[in-house]
Coordinates of C-alpha atoms in Angstrom, one line a residue:
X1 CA 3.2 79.0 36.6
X2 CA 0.0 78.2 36.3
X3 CA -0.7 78.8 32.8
X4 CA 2.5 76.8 32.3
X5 CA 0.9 74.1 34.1
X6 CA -2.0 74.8 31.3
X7 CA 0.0 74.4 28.3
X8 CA 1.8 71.2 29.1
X9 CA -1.4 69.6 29.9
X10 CA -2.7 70.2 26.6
X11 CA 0.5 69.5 24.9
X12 CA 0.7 66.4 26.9
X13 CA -3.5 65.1 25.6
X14 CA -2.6 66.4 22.0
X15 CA 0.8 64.2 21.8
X16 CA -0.9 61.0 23.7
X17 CA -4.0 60.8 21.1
X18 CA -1.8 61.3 18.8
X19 CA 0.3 58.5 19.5
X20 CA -2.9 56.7 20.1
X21 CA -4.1 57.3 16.6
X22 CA -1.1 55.7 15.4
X23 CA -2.5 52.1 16.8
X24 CA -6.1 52.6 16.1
X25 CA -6.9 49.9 13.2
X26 CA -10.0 50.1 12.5
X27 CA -12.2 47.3 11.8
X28 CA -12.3 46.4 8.1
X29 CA -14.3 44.2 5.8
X30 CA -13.7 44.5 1.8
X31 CA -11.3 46.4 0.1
X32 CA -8.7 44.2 -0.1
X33 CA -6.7 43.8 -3.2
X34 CA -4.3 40.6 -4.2
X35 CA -1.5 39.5 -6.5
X36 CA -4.0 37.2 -8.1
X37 CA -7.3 35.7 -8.0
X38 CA -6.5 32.5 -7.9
X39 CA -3.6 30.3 -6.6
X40 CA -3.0 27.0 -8.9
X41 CA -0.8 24.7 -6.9
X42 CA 1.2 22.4 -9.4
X43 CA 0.4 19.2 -9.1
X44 CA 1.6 17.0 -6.5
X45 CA 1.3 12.8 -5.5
X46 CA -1.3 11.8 -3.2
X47 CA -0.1 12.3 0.3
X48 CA 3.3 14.1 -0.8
X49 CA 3.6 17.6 0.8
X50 CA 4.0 20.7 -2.5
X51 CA 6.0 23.3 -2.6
X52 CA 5.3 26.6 -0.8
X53 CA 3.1 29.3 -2.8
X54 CA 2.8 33.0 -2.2
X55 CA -0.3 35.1 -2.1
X56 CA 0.4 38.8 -1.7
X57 CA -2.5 40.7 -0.1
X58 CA -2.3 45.2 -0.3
X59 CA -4.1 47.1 1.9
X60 CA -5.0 50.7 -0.4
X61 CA -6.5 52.6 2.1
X62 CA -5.2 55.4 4.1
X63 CA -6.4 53.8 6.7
X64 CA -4.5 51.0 9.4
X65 CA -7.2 48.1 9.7
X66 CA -8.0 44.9 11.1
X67 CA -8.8 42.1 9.1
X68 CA -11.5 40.2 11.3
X69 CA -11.0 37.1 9.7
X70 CA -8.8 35.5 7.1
X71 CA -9.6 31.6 7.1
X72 CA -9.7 28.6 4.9
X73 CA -13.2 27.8 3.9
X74 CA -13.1 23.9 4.7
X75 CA -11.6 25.7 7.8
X76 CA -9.3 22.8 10.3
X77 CA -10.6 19.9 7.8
X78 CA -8.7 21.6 4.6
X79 CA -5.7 19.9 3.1
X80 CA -4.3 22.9 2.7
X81 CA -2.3 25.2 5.3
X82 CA -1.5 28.9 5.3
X83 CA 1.2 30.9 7.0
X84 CA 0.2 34.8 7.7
X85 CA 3.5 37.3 7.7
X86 CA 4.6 34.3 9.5
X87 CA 1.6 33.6 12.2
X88 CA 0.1 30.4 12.4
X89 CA -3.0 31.0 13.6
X90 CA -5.1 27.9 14.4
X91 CA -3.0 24.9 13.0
X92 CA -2.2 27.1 9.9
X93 CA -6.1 27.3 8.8
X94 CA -8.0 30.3 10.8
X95 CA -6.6 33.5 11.7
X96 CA -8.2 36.5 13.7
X97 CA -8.2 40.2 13.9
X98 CA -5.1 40.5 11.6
X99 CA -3.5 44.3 11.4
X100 CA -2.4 46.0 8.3
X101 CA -1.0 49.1 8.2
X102 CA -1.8 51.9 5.7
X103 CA -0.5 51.2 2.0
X104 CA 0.9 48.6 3.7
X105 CA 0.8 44.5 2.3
X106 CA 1.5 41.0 3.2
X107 CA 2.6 37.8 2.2
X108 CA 0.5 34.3 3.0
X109 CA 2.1 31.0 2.4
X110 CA -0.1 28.1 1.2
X111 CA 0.9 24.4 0.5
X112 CA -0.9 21.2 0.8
X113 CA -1.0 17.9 1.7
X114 CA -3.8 15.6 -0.1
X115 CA -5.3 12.8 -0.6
X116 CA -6.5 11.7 -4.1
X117 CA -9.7 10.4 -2.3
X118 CA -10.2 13.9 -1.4
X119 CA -10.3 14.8 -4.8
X120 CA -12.5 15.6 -7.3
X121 CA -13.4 11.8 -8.6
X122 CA -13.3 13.1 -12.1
X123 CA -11.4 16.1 -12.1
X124 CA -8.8 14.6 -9.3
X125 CA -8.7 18.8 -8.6
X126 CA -8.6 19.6 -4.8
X127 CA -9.8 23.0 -4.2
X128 CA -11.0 25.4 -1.3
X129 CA -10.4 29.3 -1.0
X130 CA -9.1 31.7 1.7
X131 CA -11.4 34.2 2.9
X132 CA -10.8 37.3 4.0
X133 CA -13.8 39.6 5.7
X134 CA -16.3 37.9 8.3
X135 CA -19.4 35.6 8.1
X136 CA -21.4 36.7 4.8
X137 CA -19.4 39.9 4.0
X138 CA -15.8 37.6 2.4
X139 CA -13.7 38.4 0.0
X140 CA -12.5 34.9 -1.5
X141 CA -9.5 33.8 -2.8
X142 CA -9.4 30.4 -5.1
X143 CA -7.2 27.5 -4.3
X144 CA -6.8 24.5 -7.0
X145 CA -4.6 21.1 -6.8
X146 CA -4.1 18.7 -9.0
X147 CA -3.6 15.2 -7.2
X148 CA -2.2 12.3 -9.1
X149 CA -2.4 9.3 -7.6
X150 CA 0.5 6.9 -7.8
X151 CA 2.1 3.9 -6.5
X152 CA 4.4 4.3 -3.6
X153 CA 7.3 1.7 -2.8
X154 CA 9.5 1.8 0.3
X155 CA 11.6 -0.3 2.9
X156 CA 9.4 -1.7 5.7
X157 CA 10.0 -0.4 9.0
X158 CA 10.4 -2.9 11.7
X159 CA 8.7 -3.4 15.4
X160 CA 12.3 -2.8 16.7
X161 CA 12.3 0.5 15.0
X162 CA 15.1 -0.2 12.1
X163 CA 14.4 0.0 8.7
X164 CA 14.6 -2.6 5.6
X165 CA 18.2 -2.4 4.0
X166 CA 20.3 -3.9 0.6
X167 CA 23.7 -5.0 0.8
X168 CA 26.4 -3.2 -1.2
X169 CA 29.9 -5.1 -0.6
X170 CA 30.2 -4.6 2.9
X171 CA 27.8 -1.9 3.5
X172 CA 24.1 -1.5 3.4
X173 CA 22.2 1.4 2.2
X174 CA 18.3 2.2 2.5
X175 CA 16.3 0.2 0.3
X176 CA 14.3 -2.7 -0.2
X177 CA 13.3 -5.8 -2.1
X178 CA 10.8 -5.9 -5.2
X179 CA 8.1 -8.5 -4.3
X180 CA 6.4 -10.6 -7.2
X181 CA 3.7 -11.1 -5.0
X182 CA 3.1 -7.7 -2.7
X183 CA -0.1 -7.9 -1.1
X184 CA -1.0 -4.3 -2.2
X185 CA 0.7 -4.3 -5.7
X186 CA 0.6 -8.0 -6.9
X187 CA 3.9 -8.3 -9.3
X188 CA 6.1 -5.8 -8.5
X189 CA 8.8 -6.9 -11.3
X190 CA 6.6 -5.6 -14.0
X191 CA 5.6 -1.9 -14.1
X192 CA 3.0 -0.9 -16.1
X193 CA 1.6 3.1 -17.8
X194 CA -1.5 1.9 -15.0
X195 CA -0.5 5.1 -12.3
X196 CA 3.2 6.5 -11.7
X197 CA 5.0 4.9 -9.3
X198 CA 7.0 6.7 -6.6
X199 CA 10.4 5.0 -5.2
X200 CA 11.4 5.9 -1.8
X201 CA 15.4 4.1 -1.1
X202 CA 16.6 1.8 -3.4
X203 CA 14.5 -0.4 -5.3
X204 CA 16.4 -3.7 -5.4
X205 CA 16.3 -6.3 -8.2
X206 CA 18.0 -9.5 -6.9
X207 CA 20.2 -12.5 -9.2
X208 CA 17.4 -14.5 -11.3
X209 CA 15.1 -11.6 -11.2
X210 CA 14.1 -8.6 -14.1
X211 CA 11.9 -5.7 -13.7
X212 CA 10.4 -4.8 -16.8
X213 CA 9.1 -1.6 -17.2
X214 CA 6.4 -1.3 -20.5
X215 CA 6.2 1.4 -22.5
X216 CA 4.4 4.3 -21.2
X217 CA 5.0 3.8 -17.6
X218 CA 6.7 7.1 -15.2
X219 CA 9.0 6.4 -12.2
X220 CA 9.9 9.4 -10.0
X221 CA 12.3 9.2 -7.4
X222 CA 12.7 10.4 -3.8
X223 CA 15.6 12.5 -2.9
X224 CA 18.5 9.8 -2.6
X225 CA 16.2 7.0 -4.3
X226 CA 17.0 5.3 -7.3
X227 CA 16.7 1.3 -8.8
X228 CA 19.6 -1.0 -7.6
X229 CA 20.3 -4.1 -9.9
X230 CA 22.2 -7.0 -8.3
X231 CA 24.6 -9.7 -9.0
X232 CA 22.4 -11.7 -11.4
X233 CA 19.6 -9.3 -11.9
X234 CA 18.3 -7.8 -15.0
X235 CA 16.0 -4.4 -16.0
X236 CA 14.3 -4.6 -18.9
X237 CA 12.9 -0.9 -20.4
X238 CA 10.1 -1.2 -23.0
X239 CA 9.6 2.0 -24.1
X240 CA 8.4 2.5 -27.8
X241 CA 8.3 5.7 -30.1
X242 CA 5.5 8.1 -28.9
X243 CA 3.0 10.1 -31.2
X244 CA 4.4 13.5 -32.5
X245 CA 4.2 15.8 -29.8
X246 CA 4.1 13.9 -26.7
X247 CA 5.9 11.1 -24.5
X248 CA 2.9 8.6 -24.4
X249 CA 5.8 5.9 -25.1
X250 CA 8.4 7.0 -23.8
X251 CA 9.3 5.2 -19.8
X252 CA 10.3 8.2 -18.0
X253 CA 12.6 8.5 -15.1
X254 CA 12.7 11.5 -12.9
X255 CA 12.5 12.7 -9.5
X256 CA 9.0 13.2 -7.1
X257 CA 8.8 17.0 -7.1
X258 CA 6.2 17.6 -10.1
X259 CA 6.1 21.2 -10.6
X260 CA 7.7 23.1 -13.4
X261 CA 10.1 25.4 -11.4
X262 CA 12.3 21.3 -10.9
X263 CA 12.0 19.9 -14.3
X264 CA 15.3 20.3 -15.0
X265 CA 16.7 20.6 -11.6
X266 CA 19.9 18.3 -11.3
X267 CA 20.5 16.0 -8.1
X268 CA 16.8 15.5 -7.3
X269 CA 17.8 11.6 -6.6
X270 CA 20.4 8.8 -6.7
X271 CA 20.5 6.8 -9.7
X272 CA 19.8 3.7 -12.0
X273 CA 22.8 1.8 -10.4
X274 CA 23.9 -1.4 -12.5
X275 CA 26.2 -3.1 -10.1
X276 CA 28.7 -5.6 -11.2
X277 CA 27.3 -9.0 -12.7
X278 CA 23.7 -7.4 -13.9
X279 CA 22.4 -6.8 -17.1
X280 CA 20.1 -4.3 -18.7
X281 CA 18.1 -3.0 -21.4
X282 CA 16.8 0.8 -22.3
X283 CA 14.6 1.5 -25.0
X284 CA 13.1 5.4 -25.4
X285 CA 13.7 6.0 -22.0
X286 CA 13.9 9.8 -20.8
X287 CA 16.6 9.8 -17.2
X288 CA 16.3 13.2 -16.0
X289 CA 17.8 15.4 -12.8
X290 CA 19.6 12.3 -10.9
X291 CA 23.0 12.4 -9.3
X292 CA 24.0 9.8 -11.8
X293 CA 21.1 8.5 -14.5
X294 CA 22.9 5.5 -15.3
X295 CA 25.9 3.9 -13.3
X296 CA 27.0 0.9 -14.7
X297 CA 29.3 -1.7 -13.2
X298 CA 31.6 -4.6 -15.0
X299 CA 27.8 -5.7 -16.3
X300 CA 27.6 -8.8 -17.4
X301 CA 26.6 -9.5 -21.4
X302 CA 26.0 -6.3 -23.0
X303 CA 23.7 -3.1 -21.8
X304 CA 22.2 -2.1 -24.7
X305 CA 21.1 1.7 -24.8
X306 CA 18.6 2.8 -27.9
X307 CA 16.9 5.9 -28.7
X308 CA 17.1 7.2 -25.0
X309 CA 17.2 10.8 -23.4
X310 CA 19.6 11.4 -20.4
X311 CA 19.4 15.1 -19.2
X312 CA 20.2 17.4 -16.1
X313 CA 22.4 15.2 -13.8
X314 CA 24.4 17.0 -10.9
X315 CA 27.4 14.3 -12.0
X316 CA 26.9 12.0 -14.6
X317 CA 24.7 11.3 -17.4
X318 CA 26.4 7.4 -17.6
X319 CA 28.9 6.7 -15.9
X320 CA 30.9 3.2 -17.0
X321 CA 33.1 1.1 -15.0
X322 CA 34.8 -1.7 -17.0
X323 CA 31.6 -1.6 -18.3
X324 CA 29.8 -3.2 -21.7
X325 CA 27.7 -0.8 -23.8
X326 CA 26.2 -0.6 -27.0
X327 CA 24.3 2.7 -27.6
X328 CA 22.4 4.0 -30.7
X329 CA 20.5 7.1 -31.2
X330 CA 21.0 8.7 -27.5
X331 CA 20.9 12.1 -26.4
X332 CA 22.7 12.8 -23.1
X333 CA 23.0 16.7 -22.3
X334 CA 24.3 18.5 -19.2
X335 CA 25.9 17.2 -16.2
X336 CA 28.4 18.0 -13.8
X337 CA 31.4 16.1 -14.6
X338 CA 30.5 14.3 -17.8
X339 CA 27.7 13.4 -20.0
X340 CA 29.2 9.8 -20.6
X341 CA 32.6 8.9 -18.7
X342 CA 33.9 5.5 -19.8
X343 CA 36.2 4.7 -16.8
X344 CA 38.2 1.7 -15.7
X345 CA 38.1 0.2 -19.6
X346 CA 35.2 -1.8 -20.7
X347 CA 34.1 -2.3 -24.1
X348 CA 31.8 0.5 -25.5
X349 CA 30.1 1.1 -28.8
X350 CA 28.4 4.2 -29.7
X351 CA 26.1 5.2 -33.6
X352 CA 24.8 8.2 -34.0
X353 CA 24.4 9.6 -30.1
X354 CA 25.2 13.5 -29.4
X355 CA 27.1 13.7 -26.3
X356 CA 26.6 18.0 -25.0
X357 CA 27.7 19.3 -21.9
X358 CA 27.1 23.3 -21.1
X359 CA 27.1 22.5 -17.5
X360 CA 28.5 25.9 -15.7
X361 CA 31.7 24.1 -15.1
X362 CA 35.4 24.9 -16.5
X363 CA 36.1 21.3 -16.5
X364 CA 32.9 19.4 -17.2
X365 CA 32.9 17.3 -20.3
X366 CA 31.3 15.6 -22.8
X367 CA 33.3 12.5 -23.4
X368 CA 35.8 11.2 -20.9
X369 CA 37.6 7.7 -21.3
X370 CA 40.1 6.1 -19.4
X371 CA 41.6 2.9 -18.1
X372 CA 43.0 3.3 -14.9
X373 CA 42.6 4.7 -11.0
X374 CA 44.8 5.4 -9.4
X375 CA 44.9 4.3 -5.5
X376 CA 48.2 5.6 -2.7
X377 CA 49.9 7.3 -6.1
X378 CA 49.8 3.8 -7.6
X379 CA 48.2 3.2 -10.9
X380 CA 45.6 0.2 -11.2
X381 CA 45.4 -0.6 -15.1
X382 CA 42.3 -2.5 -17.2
X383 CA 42.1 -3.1 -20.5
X384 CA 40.0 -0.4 -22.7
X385 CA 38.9 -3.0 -25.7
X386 CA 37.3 -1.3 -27.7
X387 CA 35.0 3.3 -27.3
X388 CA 34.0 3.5 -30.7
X389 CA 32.3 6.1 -31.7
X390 CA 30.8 6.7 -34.9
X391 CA 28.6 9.0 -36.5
X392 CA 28.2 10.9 -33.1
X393 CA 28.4 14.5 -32.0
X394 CA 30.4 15.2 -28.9
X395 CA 30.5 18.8 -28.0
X396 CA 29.9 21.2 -25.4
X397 CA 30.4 24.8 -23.8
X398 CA 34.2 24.3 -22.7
X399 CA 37.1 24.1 -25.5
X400 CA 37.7 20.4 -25.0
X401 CA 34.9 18.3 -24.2
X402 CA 36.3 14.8 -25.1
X403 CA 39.6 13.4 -22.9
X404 CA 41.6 10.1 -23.0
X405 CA 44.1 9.3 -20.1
X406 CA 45.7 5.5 -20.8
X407 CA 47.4 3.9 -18.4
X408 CA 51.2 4.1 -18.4
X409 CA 51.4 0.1 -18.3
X410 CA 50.8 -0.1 -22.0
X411 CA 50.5 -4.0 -21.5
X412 CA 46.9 -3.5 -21.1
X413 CA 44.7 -2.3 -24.4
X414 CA 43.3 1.0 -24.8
X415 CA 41.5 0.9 -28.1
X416 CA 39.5 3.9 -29.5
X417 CA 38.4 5.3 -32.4
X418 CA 36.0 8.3 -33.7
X419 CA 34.8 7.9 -37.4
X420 CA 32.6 10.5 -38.5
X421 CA 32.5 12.2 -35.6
X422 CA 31.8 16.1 -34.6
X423 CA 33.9 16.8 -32.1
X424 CA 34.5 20.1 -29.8
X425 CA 38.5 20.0 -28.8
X426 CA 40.5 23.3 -29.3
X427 CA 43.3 23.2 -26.9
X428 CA 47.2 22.9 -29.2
X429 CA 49.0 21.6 -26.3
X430 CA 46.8 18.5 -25.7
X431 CA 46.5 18.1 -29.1
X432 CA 50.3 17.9 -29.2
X433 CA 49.8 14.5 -26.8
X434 CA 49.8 10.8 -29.0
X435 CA 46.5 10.4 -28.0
X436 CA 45.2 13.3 -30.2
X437 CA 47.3 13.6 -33.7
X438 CA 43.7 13.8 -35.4
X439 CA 45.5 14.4 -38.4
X440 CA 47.9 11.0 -38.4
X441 CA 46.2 8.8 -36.0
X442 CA 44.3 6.0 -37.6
X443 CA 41.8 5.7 -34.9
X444 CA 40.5 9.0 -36.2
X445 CA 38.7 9.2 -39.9
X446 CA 36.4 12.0 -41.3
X447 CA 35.7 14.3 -38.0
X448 CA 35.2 17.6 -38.1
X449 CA 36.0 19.7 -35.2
X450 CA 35.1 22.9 -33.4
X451 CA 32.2 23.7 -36.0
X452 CA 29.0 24.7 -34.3
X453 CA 25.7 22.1 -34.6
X454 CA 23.3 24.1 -34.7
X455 CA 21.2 23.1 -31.8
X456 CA 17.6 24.0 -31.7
X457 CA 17.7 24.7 -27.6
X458 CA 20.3 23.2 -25.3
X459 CA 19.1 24.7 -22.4
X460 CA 15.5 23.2 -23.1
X461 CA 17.4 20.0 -23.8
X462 CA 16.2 20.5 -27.8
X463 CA 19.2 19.0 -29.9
X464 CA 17.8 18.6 -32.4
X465 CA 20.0 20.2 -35.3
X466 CA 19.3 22.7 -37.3
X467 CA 19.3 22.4 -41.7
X468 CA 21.8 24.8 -41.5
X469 CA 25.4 25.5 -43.8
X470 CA 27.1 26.0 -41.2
X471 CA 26.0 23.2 -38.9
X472 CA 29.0 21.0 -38.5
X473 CA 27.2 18.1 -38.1
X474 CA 25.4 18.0 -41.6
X475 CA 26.7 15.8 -44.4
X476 CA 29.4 14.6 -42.3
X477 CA 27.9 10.7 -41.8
X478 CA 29.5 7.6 -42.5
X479 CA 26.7 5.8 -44.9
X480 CA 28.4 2.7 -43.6
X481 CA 27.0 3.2 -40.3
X482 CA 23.9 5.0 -40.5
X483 CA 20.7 3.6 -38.7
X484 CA 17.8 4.1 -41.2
X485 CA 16.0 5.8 -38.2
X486 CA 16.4 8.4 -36.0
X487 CA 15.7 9.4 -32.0
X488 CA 12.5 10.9 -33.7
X489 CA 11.3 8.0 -35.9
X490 CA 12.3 9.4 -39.0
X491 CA 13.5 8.5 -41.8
X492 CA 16.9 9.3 -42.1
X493 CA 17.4 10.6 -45.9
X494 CA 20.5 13.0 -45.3
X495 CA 23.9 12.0 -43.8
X496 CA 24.1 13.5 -40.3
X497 CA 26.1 12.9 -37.2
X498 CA 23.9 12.5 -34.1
X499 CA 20.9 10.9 -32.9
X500 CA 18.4 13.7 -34.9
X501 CA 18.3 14.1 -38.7
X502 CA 18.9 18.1 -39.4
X503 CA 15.6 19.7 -39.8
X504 CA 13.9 23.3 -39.7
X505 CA 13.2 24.9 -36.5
X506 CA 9.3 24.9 -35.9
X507 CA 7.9 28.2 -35.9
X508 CA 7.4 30.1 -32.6
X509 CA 3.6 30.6 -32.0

């Protein structure tokens, strides 16, 4: 018994430091390894909160240890905040004693909130490091920022709490005024290439006012932001060819979210929203990764679209109601229901654009026209006078990316036509339908269909067409209707469809 007693004692001390051992961590300083040396936060606006970064941090040893201290080196007064395997630590800035198991890792979180001020006045780079280790003995991780300042413009919040507001028919949505003579940004109607601005709601242009934008300028939108153009009210777009290589004159519209992983992220804000009675003008502008880029309403005179870019839109590139539009030399690529949708008739002119839709959609389209809604089962008719297209590509990822649907009142007009036209539509029943006998049908003259342009990149948003034989859209131009330049500037010495003249691929570096 006694020696029974014996042995379970010493079993008992030999199984308690052993379990012991297993939540020893022994104090550590050094050693550490990480995913990288230096963590480059994309760049962000002045005061706008970036996306979330991850630093990955590997303990090699055999050994469990305790971290004494992993901290930010501005510790609480840094811009920047850190999560660690999901502890907080001091307001996200200084963390003690942190455990790490054996061959074990973790993950720290970093984003920031600065101020250009804070900035390097030259550089405009914000930067501080997280340390790792204790007082004199840290291992250092790099943090850099870019901050860009900008100008901001939002609705005015009120001392009873509400919030400034535009009138749409009946209804108001979140937006505000432009003021000619703000007392922080002087003119408001004109917006210059001086700093980006940064739309928060619906700017509003009211009747007997035009915002002109010059050449040069950027405009990034909030989620559910966008410009709203009243009864009356005018936007004038100045953009103007930019050197080889870059956008220096280009006006571009886009959302607030500056790093790379959103550039081409779709539904990062409203839209450029045209009501009925405005006017507008668009020259080299880039729309990108809206809702809608431009939604124009029963405008009054024309809207004239030239040498523009419209990518990346969750629904619409342009979407016309009973709309007037002339367009020349315009690329509109990917959205979720159609590139351009010409709805509710209208009068609509279009030389040498290139229509492409690959959105991941089985019934996205390029081109869609109608002249009609339809409201209780009850069709509502307008006249279609005139969707010409001529010298343009329309094409896409499905088998028919350009639809007609007329109203069955033929009392009012539904004129078309497509002259020298590329043209993606491989479906034999539709075909069958009056509104597609390519081969008999006067309103059609010297398209090609279902032959491949070519494109350089269409997920990059490159259509630019490639000198290729078996390009459909080479050689194919009406020399009628050409437009001695194109999107690019040049020269246009061939006969192409689209807004690019077919040249060679640049070589890969």
């Amino acid at each position: 018994m006694r020696n029974f007693i014996l042995l379970f004692s010493v079993g008992f001390l030999i199984c308690l430091s052993s379990c012991r051992s297993d939540f020893e961590f022994e104090r550590h300083v050094g050693g550490l390894r990480f995913s990288r040396d230096t963590v480059y936060l994309d760049t962000v606006f002045t005061n706008i909160g970036s996306s979330t970064y991850t630093l990955k941090v590997y303990n090699r040893s055999d050994k469990d240890i305790s971290i004494p201290t992993i901290q930010l080196g501005k510790g609480l007064d840094s811009k920047y905040r850190i999560t660690v395997d999901g502890m907080t630590g001091e307001n996200n800035r200084i963390f003690h004693n942190v455990e790490m198991l054996a061959k074990d890792s973790m993950y720290i979180f970093i984003e920031t909130t600065a101020d250009v001020a804070e900035a390097d006045p030259t550089t405009f780079l914000y930067t501080d490091q997280i340390q790792f280790g204790e007082t004199g003995n840290f291992q250092n991780v790099e943090l850099v920022t870019l901050i860009q300042d900008a100008i901001f413009l939002y609705p005015q919040r009120f001392d009873n709490g509400t919030t400034e507001t535009l009138p749409i028919g009946d209804e108001e949505i979140y937006g505000f005024y432009l003021d000619e003579s703000d007392p922080n940004h002087g003119n408001e109607y004109t917006f210059t290439n001086q700093k980006p601005y940064v739309i928060y709601g619906y700017a509003g242009i009211p009747s007997g006012k035009t915002l002109t934008i010059q050449a040069g300028a950027r405009v990034h939108f909030h989620a559910s932001s966008g410009i709203l153009v009243g009864n009356g009210g005018a936007i004038d777009v100045q953009g103007t060819p930019s050197t080889a290589g870059t956008q220096d004159g280009e006006v571009i519209f886009e959302g607030d979210r500056l790093e790379p992983d959103f550039s081409d992220v779709p539904g990062q804000w409203g839209a450029i929203w045209l009501t009925p009675g405005s006017t507008g003008n668009f020259d080299h502008a880039t729309i990108k990764n809206g809702v809608i880029g431009l939604y124009i309403q029963n405008n009054s005179g024309t809207v004239s679209i030239d040498n523009c870019q419209i990518y990346d839109h969750s629904n619409f590139g342009i979407l016309a109601q009973t709309a007037n539009i002339v367009g020349t030399n315009t690329v509109i690529n990917s959205a979720g229901e159609a590139t351009l949708a010409c709805t509710l008739g209208g009068s609509y002119d279009f030389t040498h654009c290139t229509f492409n839709n690959n959105f991941q959609s089985s019934s996205q389209r390029a081109v869609a026209i109608d002249n009609y809604y339809t409201d209780n089962n009850v069709q509502m008719p307008f006249n279609l006078n005139q969707a010409n297209f001529k010298n343009c590509i329309i094409y896409g990822s499905n088998q028919v990316e350009m639809t007609l649907n007329r109203a069955n009142d033929e009392n009012f007009a539904f004129e078309y036509g497509f002259e020298n036209c590329l043209i993606r539509f491989n479906n034999t029943t539709l075909a069958n339908g009056d509104l597609y006998q390519f081969d008999t049908n006067p309103r059609y003259s010297g398209n090609v269909f279902n032959q491949n342009p070519r494109f350089w990149d269409i997920n990059d948003n490159d259509l630019h067409i490639t000198i290729d034989p078996q390009s459909g859209a080479i050689g194919i131009a009406n020399p009628a209707y050409i437009i001695t330049q194109d999107l690019d500037g040049n020269t246009r010495t061939t006969n192409d469809s689209g807004a690019y003249q077919s040249t060679d691929m640049p070589e890969e570096n």
